[in-house]
Amino acid sequence: MFDFDRIIERRGTHSSKWDNIAKLSGITAPDAIPMWVADMDFAAPSGVTAALTAEVNRGVHGYYADTGSWAEALAQWLKRRHGLTIDTAWVTPVPGIVAGLGMVLQALSEPGDEIVLFPPAYHAFRKIILANDRRILDAQLVNQQGRYAMDLEALAKLITPRTKIVFLCSPHNPGGTVWSPDELKALARFCADRNLYLASDEIHCDLIFSHAKHTPTLTAAPEIADRLISCFAATKTFNLAGAHMGALVTSNPVLRKKIEARVAAANLTSLPSFGMIATEAAWRTGEDWLNALLVYLEGNRDLFNASIEKAAPGARSMRLDSTYLAWVDFSGTGLKPDDVAARVAERARIFASPGPQFGPGGDTWLRFNLATPRPILVEALSRLDEAFADLRR
C-alpha cells in the first residue's frame, strides 16, 4: 500500500536537505548523499496531499481561522496513540517546536539565566538558548551499555539560583533513547524540588520501534503539570518539516498566559493555513501510513547497524529505540575524528551531522539520517564500506 522504496527526485526543489549539501558541508560531488538534517525522503500520507490539494483547488488563500479543530485533532491523536488525555484549551500553536521553545525562554527566564541541557543533545537547543542571551548548563549524559542515562546527582552540583528551565529531548535526539517512566519521574521530582520549569520536547514520540514504548512526561509525572510544558508536532512523524507547525501544551493557565503573551509580541497568532491544514490532516488520516513507515525504518536501522560496524571495525551505533537518526561512535576505530569525518565526506561523499555540534560527548560521533529509500541507503553503505576498507586489511 505504501511504497517507501520509491525514489523521489528532490534536487532543485528548494530542499534544504538536498540543495544545501555543498553550501553547508563543502561536498560538491553531484552524487553526494545527504544523511544529515532530520527530514525524510518519503512522500507524506495521501490524506495530507488530498487536504492540501483541496485547498489549492479552492484557489482562495486568505487568513486562517483557528476554529479549534487543529487542537482537537492533536488531542485525539495523543489519546489514541499514547493514552494521553489533554484539554484542547491547553494547546498553543507555534511555528515549530524550536521557535516555541524560544517563546518559553522569553516567558519564563531572563537574559543571563541558565538553561539545562543533557548533551549530546539536539543542536538547535543550543542555538536558541544562546540567541536569547541565556547560558547553557550542560549535564552530560552517561552511556550505559549502549543507552543514555541522566546523571541527576552530577546535575544537582551544577544548579545555581540562575538556573530556571530544563530542556528535555524525549525521545532523545541524537541517541534514540526512550526514557522510562521512572527516569521521567526522577527528573520531574528533581525539577519540582529545585523550582525549575521542565520543557519536554516530544517531537519524535511517534517514531518508536518495536519493543519500546514512549511515555509522555505528563503521564509519567502529572504531579508537576503546573511547571511542565510539553511540545508536540506532526512534522517529524509525517515528514512535514516545511509546514513549521508545533504545539506547546500546558495545563497551567498562568504559565500558558505568559507564553502566549510572547507569541503575541512576535505577532505569531495569525497561523499559516497550509501548515495547519497539512498537520491536522496528518493526525486525522496518517496512522496506517505511520505504522507501515515504522516497519520500514526498523529495517533500515538494522541494515545500517550491521553494515557500519562491519565496514568500520570498532565503530558502534547506539541502540536506536526511536527516531530515524543513527548515532555512531567511531572512537573504537583508532582513527582521529577529523579522519573519520574526511572519509565520510570525501571518500563516501556523504553529508552526515558532525557529533561536536550536539555538545559535550559528541566529539567522536556522527549522526546519520536513515529515513531514505532503501536503494539510496544501500548505496550509502557501499560507499562507507569502501571509505573504511583499509581498516579491514
mmCIF file of C-alpha atoms in Angstrom:
data_model
loop_
_atom_site.group_PDB
_atom_site.id
_atom_site.type_symbol
_atom_site.label_atom_id
_atom_site.label_comp_id
_atom_site.label_asym_id
_atom_site.label_seq_id
_atom_site.Cartn_x
_atom_site.Cartn_y
_atom_site.Cartn_z
ATOM 1 C CA MET A 1 0.000 0.000 0.000
ATOM 2 C CA PHE A 2 2.896 2.371 0.794
ATOM 3 C CA ASP A 3 5.943 2.395 -1.482
ATOM 4 C CA PHE A 4 8.815 3.650 0.655
ATOM 5 C CA ASP A 5 11.316 2.266 -1.848
ATOM 6 C CA ARG A 6 10.217 4.856 -4.425
ATOM 7 C CA ILE A 7 12.939 7.403 -5.074
ATOM 8 C CA ILE A 8 11.578 10.937 -5.395
ATOM 9 C CA GLU A 9 13.975 13.405 -7.002
ATOM 10 C CA ARG A 10 14.370 16.280 -4.551
ATOM 11 C CA ARG A 11 17.302 18.144 -6.060
ATOM 12 C CA GLY A 12 16.278 21.530 -7.376
ATOM 13 C CA THR A 13 13.077 21.631 -5.311
ATOM 14 C CA HIS A 14 14.252 24.052 -2.604
ATOM 15 C CA SER A 15 15.001 21.038 -0.429
ATOM 16 C CA SER A 16 17.331 22.111 2.372
ATOM 17 C CA LYS A 17 18.428 18.515 2.793
ATOM 18 C CA TRP A 18 19.460 18.045 -0.853
ATOM 19 C CA ASP A 19 20.059 21.529 -2.255
ATOM 20 C CA ASN A 20 22.197 22.827 0.622
ATOM 21 C CA ILE A 21 24.736 19.984 0.669
ATOM 22 C CA ALA A 22 27.591 21.904 -0.962
ATOM 23 C CA LYS A 23 26.842 25.134 0.900
ATOM 24 C CA LEU A 24 26.793 23.551 4.347
ATOM 25 C CA SER A 25 29.263 20.687 4.014
ATOM 26 C CA GLY A 26 31.640 21.611 1.215
ATOM 27 C CA ILE A 27 30.837 18.329 -0.556
ATOM 28 C CA THR A 28 30.466 19.359 -4.187
ATOM 29 C CA ALA A 29 30.168 15.930 -5.811
ATOM 30 C CA PRO A 30 26.959 15.789 -7.873
ATOM 31 C CA ASP A 31 26.178 12.333 -6.483
ATOM 32 C CA ALA A 32 26.513 13.373 -2.829
ATOM 33 C CA ILE A 33 24.067 11.688 -0.449
ATOM 34 C CA PRO A 34 22.562 13.801 2.358
ATOM 35 C CA MET A 35 22.224 11.949 5.674
ATOM 36 C CA TRP A 36 22.208 14.977 7.938
ATOM 37 C CA VAL A 37 19.068 17.019 8.718
ATOM 38 C CA ALA A 38 16.046 15.176 10.178
ATOM 39 C CA ASP A 39 13.947 15.215 7.022
ATOM 40 C CA MET A 40 12.632 12.031 5.378
ATOM 41 C CA ASP A 41 12.749 11.284 1.645
ATOM 42 C CA PHE A 42 9.273 9.719 1.608
ATOM 43 C CA ALA A 43 6.001 11.150 0.307
ATOM 44 C CA ALA A 44 3.651 12.284 3.062
ATOM 45 C CA PRO A 45 0.403 10.367 3.756
ATOM 46 C CA SER A 46 -2.144 10.608 0.952
ATOM 47 C CA GLY A 47 -4.632 12.275 3.308
ATOM 48 C CA VAL A 48 -2.245 15.214 3.679
ATOM 49 C CA THR A 49 -1.856 15.534 -0.086
ATOM 50 C CA ALA A 50 -5.635 15.394 -0.529
ATOM 51 C CA ALA A 51 -6.221 18.125 2.075
ATOM 52 C CA LEU A 52 -3.614 20.414 0.522
ATOM 53 C CA THR A 53 -4.894 19.724 -2.987
ATOM 54 C CA ALA A 54 -8.406 20.706 -1.914
ATOM 55 C CA GLU A 55 -7.050 23.981 -0.533
ATOM 56 C CA VAL A 56 -5.106 24.691 -3.721
ATOM 57 C CA ASN A 57 -8.098 23.897 -5.923
ATOM 58 C CA ARG A 58 -10.268 26.231 -3.872
ATOM 59 C CA GLY A 59 -7.971 28.975 -5.090
ATOM 60 C CA VAL A 60 -8.598 31.440 -2.266
ATOM 61 C CA HIS A 61 -5.870 31.516 0.362
ATOM 62 C CA GLY A 62 -6.837 34.082 2.961
ATOM 63 C CA TYR A 63 -6.185 34.258 6.681
ATOM 64 C CA TYR A 64 -6.632 31.021 8.603
ATOM 65 C CA ALA A 65 -9.376 30.887 11.250
ATOM 66 C CA ASP A 66 -8.438 28.666 14.171
ATOM 67 C CA THR A 67 -11.822 27.112 14.943
ATOM 68 C CA GLY A 68 -10.380 24.565 17.355
ATOM 69 C CA SER A 69 -10.301 21.572 15.009
ATOM 70 C CA TRP A 70 -6.476 21.538 14.930
ATOM 71 C CA ALA A 71 -6.099 21.243 18.705
ATOM 72 C CA GLU A 72 -8.892 18.694 18.712
ATOM 73 C CA ALA A 73 -7.033 16.582 16.135
ATOM 74 C CA LEU A 74 -3.886 16.728 18.273
ATOM 75 C CA ALA A 75 -5.785 15.767 21.414
ATOM 76 C CA GLN A 76 -7.416 12.821 19.682
ATOM 77 C CA TRP A 77 -4.063 11.681 18.284
ATOM 78 C CA LEU A 78 -2.343 11.823 21.682
ATOM 79 C CA LYS A 79 -5.184 9.883 23.273
ATOM 80 C CA ARG A 80 -5.267 7.273 20.521
ATOM 81 C CA ARG A 81 -1.518 6.848 20.096
ATOM 82 C CA HIS A 82 -0.183 7.445 23.612
ATOM 83 C CA GLY A 83 -3.119 7.203 26.000
ATOM 84 C CA LEU A 84 -2.591 10.841 26.993
ATOM 85 C CA THR A 85 -5.661 12.966 27.715
ATOM 86 C CA ILE A 86 -5.308 16.713 27.298
ATOM 87 C CA ASP A 87 -7.770 19.593 27.195
ATOM 88 C CA THR A 88 -7.731 21.473 23.895
ATOM 89 C CA ALA A 89 -7.594 24.692 25.919
ATOM 90 C CA TRP A 90 -4.070 23.705 26.974
ATOM 91 C CA VAL A 91 -2.769 23.884 23.383
ATOM 92 C CA THR A 92 -0.847 26.847 21.965
ATOM 93 C CA PRO A 93 0.061 26.542 18.249
ATOM 94 C CA VAL A 94 3.551 27.798 17.418
ATOM 95 C CA PRO A 95 5.597 27.984 14.177
ATOM 96 C CA GLY A 96 7.697 24.945 15.047
ATOM 97 C CA ILE A 97 8.937 23.494 18.323
ATOM 98 C CA VAL A 98 12.269 25.346 18.356
ATOM 99 C CA ALA A 99 10.519 28.677 17.848
ATOM 100 C CA GLY A 100 8.104 27.664 20.596
ATOM 101 C CA LEU A 101 10.991 26.933 22.947
ATOM 102 C CA GLY A 102 12.268 30.425 22.210
ATOM 103 C CA MET A 103 8.920 31.746 23.431
ATOM 104 C CA VAL A 104 9.250 29.600 26.562
ATOM 105 C CA LEU A 105 12.702 31.034 27.232
ATOM 106 C CA GLN A 106 11.442 34.592 26.904
ATOM 107 C CA ALA A 107 8.377 33.941 29.056
ATOM 108 C CA LEU A 108 9.988 32.052 31.923
ATOM 109 C CA SER A 109 13.563 33.313 32.199
ATOM 110 C CA GLU A 110 15.703 36.436 31.879
ATOM 111 C CA PRO A 111 18.887 37.166 29.924
ATOM 112 C CA GLY A 112 21.807 35.584 31.755
ATOM 113 C CA ASP A 113 19.705 32.814 33.282
ATOM 114 C CA GLU A 114 20.826 29.216 32.913
ATOM 115 C CA ILE A 115 19.039 26.547 30.887
ATOM 116 C CA VAL A 116 19.844 22.887 31.489
ATOM 117 C CA LEU A 117 20.655 20.621 28.552
ATOM 118 C CA PHE A 118 21.512 16.921 28.532
ATOM 119 C CA PRO A 119 24.211 16.686 25.864
ATOM 120 C CA PRO A 120 24.928 15.374 23.424
ATOM 121 C CA ALA A 121 21.581 16.915 22.521
ATOM 122 C CA TYR A 122 19.734 18.410 19.571
ATOM 123 C CA HIS A 123 21.931 21.270 18.353
ATOM 124 C CA ALA A 124 19.050 23.721 17.782
ATOM 125 C CA PHE A 125 18.529 23.814 21.563
ATOM 126 C CA ARG A 126 21.977 25.319 21.975
ATOM 127 C CA LYS A 127 21.378 27.868 19.222
ATOM 128 C CA ILE A 128 18.039 29.109 20.545
ATOM 129 C CA ILE A 129 19.346 29.411 24.120
ATOM 130 C CA LEU A 130 22.383 31.446 23.103
ATOM 131 C CA ALA A 131 20.376 33.548 20.647
ATOM 132 C CA ASN A 132 18.156 34.589 23.551
ATOM 133 C CA ASP A 133 21.137 35.605 25.693
ATOM 134 C CA ARG A 134 20.715 32.733 28.130
ATOM 135 C CA ARG A 135 23.503 30.460 29.340
ATOM 136 C CA ILE A 136 23.762 26.717 28.768
ATOM 137 C CA LEU A 137 24.212 24.430 31.759
ATOM 138 C CA ASP A 138 25.424 21.106 30.366
ATOM 139 C CA ALA A 139 24.581 17.933 32.297
ATOM 140 C CA GLN A 140 26.330 15.366 30.116
ATOM 141 C CA LEU A 141 24.532 12.085 29.594
ATOM 142 C CA VAL A 142 26.174 8.803 30.595
ATOM 143 C CA ASN A 143 26.486 5.959 28.107
ATOM 144 C CA GLN A 144 25.343 2.875 29.998
ATOM 145 C CA GLN A 145 25.665 -0.291 27.934
ATOM 146 C CA GLY A 146 24.731 1.432 24.695
ATOM 147 C CA ARG A 147 21.946 3.568 26.121
ATOM 148 C CA TYR A 148 21.986 7.088 27.527
ATOM 149 C CA ALA A 149 21.131 7.859 31.160
ATOM 150 C CA MET A 150 20.768 11.132 33.045
ATOM 151 C CA ASP A 151 23.135 11.795 35.963
ATOM 152 C CA LEU A 152 20.936 13.903 38.227
ATOM 153 C CA GLU A 153 23.404 13.732 41.108
ATOM 154 C CA ALA A 154 26.020 15.432 38.961
ATOM 155 C CA LEU A 155 23.448 17.965 37.761
ATOM 156 C CA ALA A 156 22.496 18.831 41.342
ATOM 157 C CA LYS A 157 26.044 20.101 41.895
ATOM 158 C CA LEU A 158 25.789 22.436 38.903
ATOM 159 C CA ILE A 159 22.483 24.140 39.716
ATOM 160 C CA THR A 160 22.640 27.803 40.763
ATOM 161 C CA PRO A 161 19.999 30.414 41.656
ATOM 162 C CA ARG A 162 20.109 31.495 37.985
ATOM 163 C CA THR A 163 19.042 28.042 36.726
ATOM 164 C CA LYS A 164 15.438 28.329 35.502
ATOM 165 C CA ILE A 165 14.452 25.748 32.860
ATOM 166 C CA VAL A 166 15.365 22.191 31.897
ATOM 167 C CA PHE A 167 15.154 21.220 28.220
ATOM 168 C CA LEU A 168 14.496 17.508 27.712
ATOM 169 C CA CYS A 169 14.522 15.605 24.416
ATOM 170 C CA SER A 170 12.019 12.766 24.848
ATOM 171 C CA PRO A 171 12.738 10.535 22.988
ATOM 172 C CA HIS A 172 16.363 11.590 22.850
ATOM 173 C CA ASN A 173 17.968 13.100 19.775
ATOM 174 C CA PRO A 174 20.611 12.088 18.720
ATOM 175 C CA GLY A 175 20.806 8.945 20.855
ATOM 176 C CA GLY A 176 17.375 7.488 20.146
ATOM 177 C CA THR A 177 16.904 6.653 23.849
ATOM 178 C CA VAL A 178 13.308 6.249 25.018
ATOM 179 C CA TRP A 179 13.163 7.401 28.634
ATOM 180 C CA SER A 180 11.453 5.093 31.108
ATOM 181 C CA PRO A 181 8.606 6.292 33.367
ATOM 182 C CA ASP A 182 10.961 6.031 36.343
ATOM 183 C CA GLU A 183 13.580 8.219 34.649
ATOM 184 C CA LEU A 184 10.957 10.825 33.813
ATOM 185 C CA LYS A 185 9.588 10.743 37.364
ATOM 186 C CA ALA A 186 13.055 11.248 38.784
ATOM 187 C CA LEU A 187 13.691 14.246 36.550
ATOM 188 C CA ALA A 188 10.278 15.698 37.367
ATOM 189 C CA ARG A 189 10.942 15.350 41.093
ATOM 190 C CA PHE A 190 14.343 16.991 40.586
ATOM 191 C CA CYS A 191 12.702 19.974 38.874
ATOM 192 C CA ALA A 192 9.969 20.302 41.484
ATOM 193 C CA ASP A 193 12.447 20.205 44.375
ATOM 194 C CA ARG A 194 14.506 22.998 42.796
ATOM 195 C CA ASN A 195 11.664 25.138 41.436
ATOM 196 C CA LEU A 196 12.664 24.556 37.799
ATOM 197 C CA TYR A 197 10.412 24.542 34.749
ATOM 198 C CA LEU A 198 10.594 21.483 32.519
ATOM 199 C CA ALA A 199 10.183 21.770 28.748
ATOM 200 C CA SER A 200 9.697 18.288 27.315
ATOM 201 C CA ASP A 201 10.284 18.206 23.556
ATOM 202 C CA GLU A 202 8.399 15.109 22.393
ATOM 203 C CA ILE A 203 8.548 15.761 18.651
ATOM 204 C CA HIS A 204 9.887 12.240 17.972
ATOM 205 C CA CYS A 205 7.386 10.498 20.253
ATOM 206 C CA ASP A 206 5.509 8.777 17.405
ATOM 207 C CA LEU A 207 8.665 7.314 15.868
ATOM 208 C CA ILE A 208 9.014 4.414 18.307
ATOM 209 C CA PHE A 209 10.287 0.991 17.263
ATOM 210 C CA SER A 210 9.018 -2.412 18.391
ATOM 211 C CA HIS A 211 9.803 -3.460 21.983
ATOM 212 C CA ALA A 212 9.935 0.210 23.062
ATOM 213 C CA LYS A 213 7.168 2.461 24.365
ATOM 214 C CA HIS A 214 7.083 6.226 24.699
ATOM 215 C CA THR A 215 5.682 7.617 27.940
ATOM 216 C CA PRO A 216 4.635 11.278 27.773
ATOM 217 C CA THR A 217 6.231 13.243 30.587
ATOM 218 C CA LEU A 218 2.773 14.424 31.639
ATOM 219 C CA THR A 219 1.697 10.789 32.001
ATOM 220 C CA ALA A 220 4.783 9.792 33.960
ATOM 221 C CA ALA A 221 4.699 12.776 36.311
ATOM 222 C CA PRO A 222 1.294 14.504 36.414
ATOM 223 C CA GLU A 223 2.251 15.982 39.781
ATOM 224 C CA ILE A 224 4.485 18.548 38.052
ATOM 225 C CA ALA A 225 1.907 19.628 35.469
ATOM 226 C CA ASP A 226 1.999 23.161 36.869
ATOM 227 C CA ARG A 227 5.661 23.552 35.803
ATOM 228 C CA LEU A 228 5.649 21.380 32.656
ATOM 229 C CA ILE A 229 5.466 22.453 29.013
ATOM 230 C CA SER A 230 5.076 19.516 26.627
ATOM 231 C CA CYS A 231 5.952 20.023 22.955
ATOM 232 C CA PHE A 232 4.291 18.018 20.171
ATOM 233 C CA ALA A 233 4.189 18.187 16.391
ATOM 234 C CA ALA A 234 3.186 16.193 13.321
ATOM 235 C CA THR A 235 6.153 17.433 11.334
ATOM 236 C CA LYS A 236 8.787 14.785 12.147
ATOM 237 C CA THR A 237 6.260 11.963 12.277
ATOM 238 C CA PHE A 238 4.762 12.561 8.838
ATOM 239 C CA ASN A 239 7.661 14.300 7.023
ATOM 240 C CA LEU A 240 6.077 17.753 7.107
ATOM 241 C CA ALA A 241 9.017 19.805 8.365
ATOM 242 C CA GLY A 242 8.213 22.506 5.813
ATOM 243 C CA ALA A 243 4.832 23.034 7.486
ATOM 244 C CA HIS A 244 6.614 24.578 10.504
ATOM 245 C CA MET A 245 3.808 23.902 12.979
ATOM 246 C CA GLY A 246 4.046 22.650 16.532
ATOM 247 C CA ALA A 247 2.144 22.792 19.791
ATOM 248 C CA LEU A 248 3.071 23.852 23.305
ATOM 249 C CA VAL A 249 0.851 22.108 25.837
ATOM 250 C CA THR A 250 0.496 23.130 29.475
ATOM 251 C CA SER A 251 -2.385 22.787 31.919
ATOM 252 C CA ASN A 252 -1.165 25.751 33.980
ATOM 253 C CA PRO A 253 -3.189 28.802 32.810
ATOM 254 C CA VAL A 254 -0.729 31.278 34.326
ATOM 255 C CA LEU A 255 2.162 29.637 32.502
ATOM 256 C CA ARG A 256 0.185 29.487 29.284
ATOM 257 C CA LYS A 257 -0.755 33.157 29.509
ATOM 258 C CA LYS A 258 2.916 34.136 29.860
ATOM 259 C CA ILE A 259 3.909 32.038 26.844
ATOM 260 C CA GLU A 260 1.036 33.261 24.705
ATOM 261 C CA ALA A 261 1.991 36.840 25.531
ATOM 262 C CA ARG A 262 5.396 36.201 23.947
ATOM 263 C CA VAL A 263 3.714 34.605 20.910
ATOM 264 C CA ALA A 264 1.528 37.670 20.561
ATOM 265 C CA ALA A 265 4.508 40.006 20.989
ATOM 266 C CA ALA A 266 6.091 38.391 17.928
ATOM 267 C CA ASN A 267 2.775 38.667 16.036
ATOM 268 C CA LEU A 268 2.645 34.886 15.584
ATOM 269 C CA THR A 269 -1.013 34.473 16.485
ATOM 270 C CA SER A 270 -2.017 34.554 12.810
ATOM 271 C CA LEU A 271 -1.465 30.945 11.760
ATOM 272 C CA PRO A 272 -0.282 29.662 8.342
ATOM 273 C CA SER A 273 -3.193 27.892 6.666
ATOM 274 C CA PHE A 274 -1.152 25.367 4.677
ATOM 275 C CA GLY A 275 0.798 24.265 7.739
ATOM 276 C CA MET A 276 -2.321 23.952 9.886
ATOM 277 C CA ILE A 277 -4.231 22.059 7.190
ATOM 278 C CA ALA A 278 -1.371 19.652 6.486
ATOM 279 C CA THR A 279 -0.661 18.770 10.110
ATOM 280 C CA GLU A 280 -4.312 18.376 11.062
ATOM 281 C CA ALA A 281 -4.847 16.053 8.102
ATOM 282 C CA ALA A 282 -1.797 14.014 9.155
ATOM 283 C CA TRP A 283 -3.136 13.438 12.662
ATOM 284 C CA ARG A 284 -6.559 12.514 11.314
ATOM 285 C CA THR A 285 -5.562 10.276 8.390
ATOM 286 C CA GLY A 286 -1.939 9.181 8.744
ATOM 287 C CA GLU A 287 -1.933 6.316 11.237
ATOM 288 C CA ASP A 288 -1.785 3.420 8.750
ATOM 289 C CA TRP A 289 0.999 5.206 6.880
ATOM 290 C CA LEU A 290 2.939 5.673 10.122
ATOM 291 C CA ASN A 291 2.581 2.031 11.128
ATOM 292 C CA ALA A 292 3.978 0.933 7.774
ATOM 293 C CA LEU A 293 6.746 3.537 7.950
ATOM 294 C CA LEU A 294 7.980 2.253 11.319
ATOM 295 C CA VAL A 295 8.396 -1.262 9.949
ATOM 296 C CA TYR A 296 10.391 0.119 7.014
ATOM 297 C CA LEU A 297 12.561 2.348 9.213
ATOM 298 C CA GLU A 298 13.298 -0.521 11.569
ATOM 299 C CA GLY A 299 14.560 -2.496 8.580
ATOM 300 C CA ASN A 300 16.778 0.437 7.587
ATOM 301 C CA ARG A 301 18.085 0.693 11.140
ATOM 302 C CA ASP A 302 19.003 -2.989 11.347
ATOM 303 C CA LEU A 303 20.687 -2.937 7.934
ATOM 304 C CA PHE A 304 22.666 0.189 8.791
ATOM 305 C CA ASN A 305 23.825 -1.050 12.193
ATOM 306 C CA ALA A 306 25.070 -4.360 10.847
ATOM 307 C CA SER A 307 26.772 -2.735 7.877
ATOM 308 C CA ILE A 308 28.525 0.189 9.580
ATOM 309 C CA GLU A 309 30.032 -1.972 12.309
ATOM 310 C CA LYS A 310 31.314 -4.402 9.672
ATOM 311 C CA ALA A 311 32.592 -1.633 7.388
ATOM 312 C CA ALA A 312 34.488 0.234 10.120
ATOM 313 C CA PRO A 313 35.759 -2.229 12.747
ATOM 314 C CA GLY A 314 35.419 -0.636 16.158
ATOM 315 C CA ALA A 315 32.531 1.642 15.194
ATOM 316 C CA ARG A 316 29.408 1.251 17.315
ATOM 317 C CA SER A 317 25.902 2.505 16.602
ATOM 318 C CA MET A 318 23.911 3.361 19.738
ATOM 319 C CA ARG A 319 20.802 1.264 20.291
ATOM 320 C CA LEU A 320 18.115 3.114 18.396
ATOM 321 C CA ASP A 321 14.700 2.663 20.006
ATOM 322 C CA SER A 322 13.277 5.816 18.448
ATOM 323 C CA THR A 323 13.815 8.380 15.672
ATOM 324 C CA TYR A 324 15.462 7.532 12.347
ATOM 325 C CA LEU A 325 18.816 9.087 13.289
ATOM 326 C CA ALA A 326 21.656 6.615 13.803
ATOM 327 C CA TRP A 327 24.221 7.845 16.340
ATOM 328 C CA VAL A 328 27.576 6.229 15.643
ATOM 329 C CA ASP A 329 30.700 6.290 17.819
ATOM 330 C CA PHE A 330 33.918 5.878 15.819
ATOM 331 C CA SER A 331 36.303 6.078 18.784
ATOM 332 C CA GLY A 332 36.929 2.331 18.677
ATOM 333 C CA THR A 333 38.320 2.512 15.150
ATOM 334 C CA GLY A 334 41.527 4.161 16.330
ATOM 335 C CA LEU A 335 41.000 6.980 13.842
ATOM 336 C CA LYS A 336 41.008 10.641 14.773
ATOM 337 C CA PRO A 337 37.608 12.387 14.463
ATOM 338 C CA ASP A 338 38.883 14.573 11.617
ATOM 339 C CA ASP A 339 39.989 11.469 9.705
ATOM 340 C CA VAL A 340 36.595 9.827 10.177
ATOM 341 C CA ALA A 341 34.793 12.961 9.014
ATOM 342 C CA ALA A 342 37.037 13.254 5.960
ATOM 343 C CA ARG A 343 36.487 9.643 4.963
ATOM 344 C CA VAL A 344 32.707 10.020 5.175
ATOM 345 C CA ALA A 345 32.613 13.360 3.352
ATOM 346 C CA GLU A 346 35.381 12.919 0.784
ATOM 347 C CA ARG A 347 35.593 9.199 0.104
ATOM 348 C CA ALA A 348 31.941 8.268 0.638
ATOM 349 C CA ARG A 349 30.543 11.634 -0.486
ATOM 350 C CA ILE A 350 28.029 11.537 2.355
ATOM 351 C CA PHE A 351 26.924 14.529 4.406
ATOM 352 C CA ALA A 352 26.395 13.294 7.978
ATOM 353 C CA SER A 353 25.792 15.514 11.002
ATOM 354 C CA PRO A 354 29.057 16.111 12.901
ATOM 355 C CA GLY A 355 28.947 14.966 16.502
ATOM 356 C CA PRO A 356 30.542 18.073 18.075
ATOM 357 C CA GLN A 357 27.549 20.227 17.116
ATOM 358 C CA PHE A 358 25.479 18.266 19.663
ATOM 359 C CA GLY A 359 27.671 19.486 22.517
ATOM 360 C CA PRO A 360 29.884 17.719 25.065
ATOM 361 C CA GLY A 361 30.162 13.990 24.487
ATOM 362 C CA GLY A 362 29.765 14.158 20.720
ATOM 363 C CA ASP A 363 33.383 14.543 19.622
ATOM 364 C CA THR A 364 33.897 11.025 18.242
ATOM 365 C CA TRP A 365 30.384 10.578 16.856
ATOM 366 C CA LEU A 366 28.481 11.165 13.625
ATOM 367 C CA ARG A 367 24.704 11.179 13.147
ATOM 368 C CA PHE A 368 23.248 9.521 10.041
ATOM 369 C CA ASN A 369 19.684 10.036 8.796
ATOM 370 C CA LEU A 370 18.290 6.637 7.775
ATOM 371 C CA ALA A 371 14.889 7.868 6.535
ATOM 372 C CA THR A 372 15.547 7.350 2.864
ATOM 373 C CA PRO A 373 14.526 4.702 0.301
ATOM 374 C CA ARG A 374 16.499 1.503 0.785
ATOM 375 C CA PRO A 375 18.231 1.703 -2.605
ATOM 376 C CA ILE A 376 19.787 5.014 -1.510
ATOM 377 C CA LEU A 377 20.721 3.570 1.879
ATOM 378 C CA VAL A 378 22.337 0.545 0.245
ATOM 379 C CA GLU A 379 24.407 2.843 -1.988
ATOM 380 C CA ALA A 380 25.470 4.910 1.025
ATOM 381 C CA LEU A 381 26.513 1.786 2.924
ATOM 382 C CA SER A 382 28.512 0.578 -0.071
ATOM 383 C CA ARG A 383 30.397 3.867 -0.113
ATOM 384 C CA LEU A 384 31.046 3.715 3.633
ATOM 385 C CA ASP A 385 32.358 0.187 3.186
ATOM 386 C CA GLU A 386 34.859 1.483 0.644
ATOM 387 C CA ALA A 387 35.769 4.524 2.759
ATOM 388 C CA PHE A 388 36.945 2.340 5.653
ATOM 389 C CA ALA A 389 38.212 -0.648 3.627
ATOM 390 C CA ASP A 390 41.834 -0.194 4.731
ATOM 391 C CA LEU A 391 40.834 -0.820 8.363
ATOM 392 C CA ARG A 392 39.838 -4.364 7.451
ATOM 393 C CA ARG A 393 43.145 -5.316 5.834
#
